[in-house]
Amino acid sequence: MNPRDIEYRRDATIDLDRFIALFRDSTLAERRPVDDREVMRQMMQNASLTITAWDGDALVGIARTLTDFAHAAYLADLAVARSHQHQGIGRRLIEQTQAALGPRCMLVLLSAPAA
């Protein structure tokens, strides 16, 4: 996999099963209610901004943000599939998120020890 082959999309429509599978295939499944489909559906649908990373038709990363688009944004979830970790995809998802928010909006990210 060449990192340059990864396509980044803003607010792409994501199938719930793919969304949950990505969380399971990253360290986030340990800290998110992946067995509660309704909660996961609401998490996906109610995000203010999502940036996704695609390797062909495979969802390999997501940055899920809650924001007012003016002052502050909380990067609620940053997930990258294990097979695609340590290749700069997470960093690029954060960069794409900040670009979508604009220079005046502060991006807040709290990370877990395994992140």
Short mmCIF file of C-alpha atoms in Angstrom, two decimals:
data_model
loop_
_atom_site.label_atom_id
_atom_site.label_comp_id
_atom_site.label_asym_id
_atom_site.label_seq_id
_atom_site.Cartn_x
_atom_site.Cartn_y
_atom_site.Cartn_z
CA MET A 1 0.00 0.00 0.00
CA ASN A 2 1.34 3.37 -1.02
CA PRO A 3 0.16 6.19 1.31
CA ARG A 4 -0.31 8.35 -1.78
CA ASP A 5 -2.98 5.93 -2.98
CA ILE A 6 -5.20 6.71 0.01
CA GLU A 7 -8.19 8.91 -0.88
CA TYR A 8 -9.56 11.29 1.76
CA ARG A 9 -13.23 12.26 1.70
CA ARG A 10 -15.22 14.80 3.68
CA ASP A 11 -18.62 13.72 5.05
CA ALA A 12 -18.79 10.60 2.90
CA THR A 13 -21.76 8.28 3.35
CA ILE A 14 -20.58 5.28 5.34
CA ASP A 15 -22.34 1.97 5.81
CA LEU A 16 -22.88 1.26 9.53
CA ASP A 17 -21.25 -2.17 9.25
CA ARG A 18 -18.10 -0.64 7.73
CA PHE A 19 -18.03 2.02 10.46
CA ILE A 20 -18.25 -0.61 13.21
CA ALA A 21 -15.74 -2.88 11.47
CA LEU A 22 -13.19 -0.06 11.34
CA PHE A 23 -13.59 0.58 15.07
CA ARG A 24 -13.15 -3.15 15.73
CA ASP A 25 -10.04 -3.20 13.53
CA SER A 26 -8.43 -0.36 15.48
CA THR A 27 -7.77 0.20 19.16
CA LEU A 28 -11.03 2.17 19.51
CA ALA A 29 -13.23 -0.91 19.93
CA GLU A 30 -11.92 -1.24 23.47
CA ARG A 31 -13.39 2.16 24.39
CA ARG A 32 -16.49 2.49 22.21
CA PRO A 33 -19.88 0.71 22.34
CA VAL A 34 -19.31 -1.31 19.16
CA ASP A 35 -21.87 -3.93 20.21
CA ASP A 36 -24.65 -1.32 20.42
CA ARG A 37 -25.57 -0.67 16.79
CA GLU A 38 -28.03 2.12 17.62
CA VAL A 39 -25.46 4.11 19.58
CA MET A 40 -22.88 3.59 16.84
CA ARG A 41 -25.41 4.70 14.22
CA GLN A 42 -26.11 7.88 16.18
CA MET A 43 -22.39 8.51 16.67
CA MET A 44 -21.89 8.26 12.92
CA GLN A 45 -24.94 10.31 11.91
CA ASN A 46 -24.62 13.08 14.50
CA ALA A 47 -20.98 13.97 13.95
CA SER A 48 -20.49 17.55 12.79
CA LEU A 49 -17.66 16.58 10.44
CA THR A 50 -16.15 13.32 9.28
CA ILE A 51 -13.04 12.82 7.23
CA THR A 52 -12.54 9.29 5.96
CA ALA A 53 -9.58 7.49 4.41
CA TRP A 54 -10.16 4.95 1.65
CA ASP A 55 -7.82 2.40 0.11
CA GLY A 56 -9.79 1.60 -3.01
CA ASP A 57 -13.27 0.73 -1.71
CA ALA A 58 -12.00 -0.20 1.77
CA LEU A 59 -12.62 2.23 4.63
CA VAL A 60 -9.26 2.35 6.42
CA GLY A 61 -9.53 5.47 8.58
CA ILE A 62 -11.87 8.03 10.06
CA ALA A 63 -11.72 11.28 12.00
CA ARG A 64 -15.08 12.01 13.63
CA THR A 65 -15.49 15.56 14.96
CA LEU A 66 -18.06 17.49 17.01
CA THR A 67 -17.79 21.25 16.45
CA ASP A 68 -19.39 24.67 16.19
CA PHE A 69 -17.14 25.42 13.14
CA ALA A 70 -16.22 28.77 14.70
CA HIS A 71 -14.13 28.39 17.83
CA ALA A 72 -13.68 24.80 18.99
CA ALA A 73 -13.81 21.28 17.62
CA TYR A 74 -13.51 18.04 19.56
CA LEU A 75 -11.96 15.20 17.60
CA ALA A 76 -14.08 12.50 19.19
CA ASP A 77 -12.67 9.53 17.29
CA LEU A 78 -9.56 8.91 15.25
CA ALA A 79 -9.36 5.35 13.96
CA VAL A 80 -7.04 3.69 11.44
CA ALA A 81 -7.25 0.02 10.47
CA ARG A 82 -4.40 -1.99 11.97
CA SER A 83 -3.16 -2.95 8.50
CA HIS A 84 -2.76 0.74 7.63
CA GLN A 85 -1.33 2.11 10.89
CA HIS A 86 2.09 3.81 11.12
CA GLN A 87 1.83 5.13 7.57
CA GLY A 88 0.79 8.72 8.29
CA ILE A 89 -2.94 8.20 7.68
CA GLY A 90 -3.95 9.37 11.17
CA ARG A 91 -1.82 12.49 10.82
CA ARG A 92 -3.34 13.19 7.40
CA LEU A 93 -6.87 12.72 8.80
CA ILE A 94 -6.09 15.34 11.45
CA GLU A 95 -4.63 17.70 8.83
CA GLN A 96 -7.71 17.29 6.61
CA THR A 97 -9.97 17.90 9.62
CA GLN A 98 -8.15 21.11 10.55
CA ALA A 99 -8.27 22.29 6.93
CA ALA A 100 -12.04 21.72 6.83
CA LEU A 101 -12.49 23.63 10.09
CA GLY A 102 -10.37 26.60 9.05
CA PRO A 103 -7.49 28.35 10.80
CA ARG A 104 -9.51 29.99 13.58
CA CYS A 105 -11.14 26.85 14.93
CA MET A 106 -9.19 25.10 17.69
CA LEU A 107 -8.98 21.31 17.31
CA VAL A 108 -8.99 19.37 20.60
CA LEU A 109 -7.83 15.75 20.68
CA LEU A 110 -7.55 13.57 23.76
CA SER A 111 -5.70 10.34 23.12
CA ALA A 112 -5.65 7.00 24.87
CA PRO A 113 -2.39 5.31 25.90
CA ALA A 114 -2.67 2.72 23.09
CA ALA A 115 -3.33 5.36 20.43
#
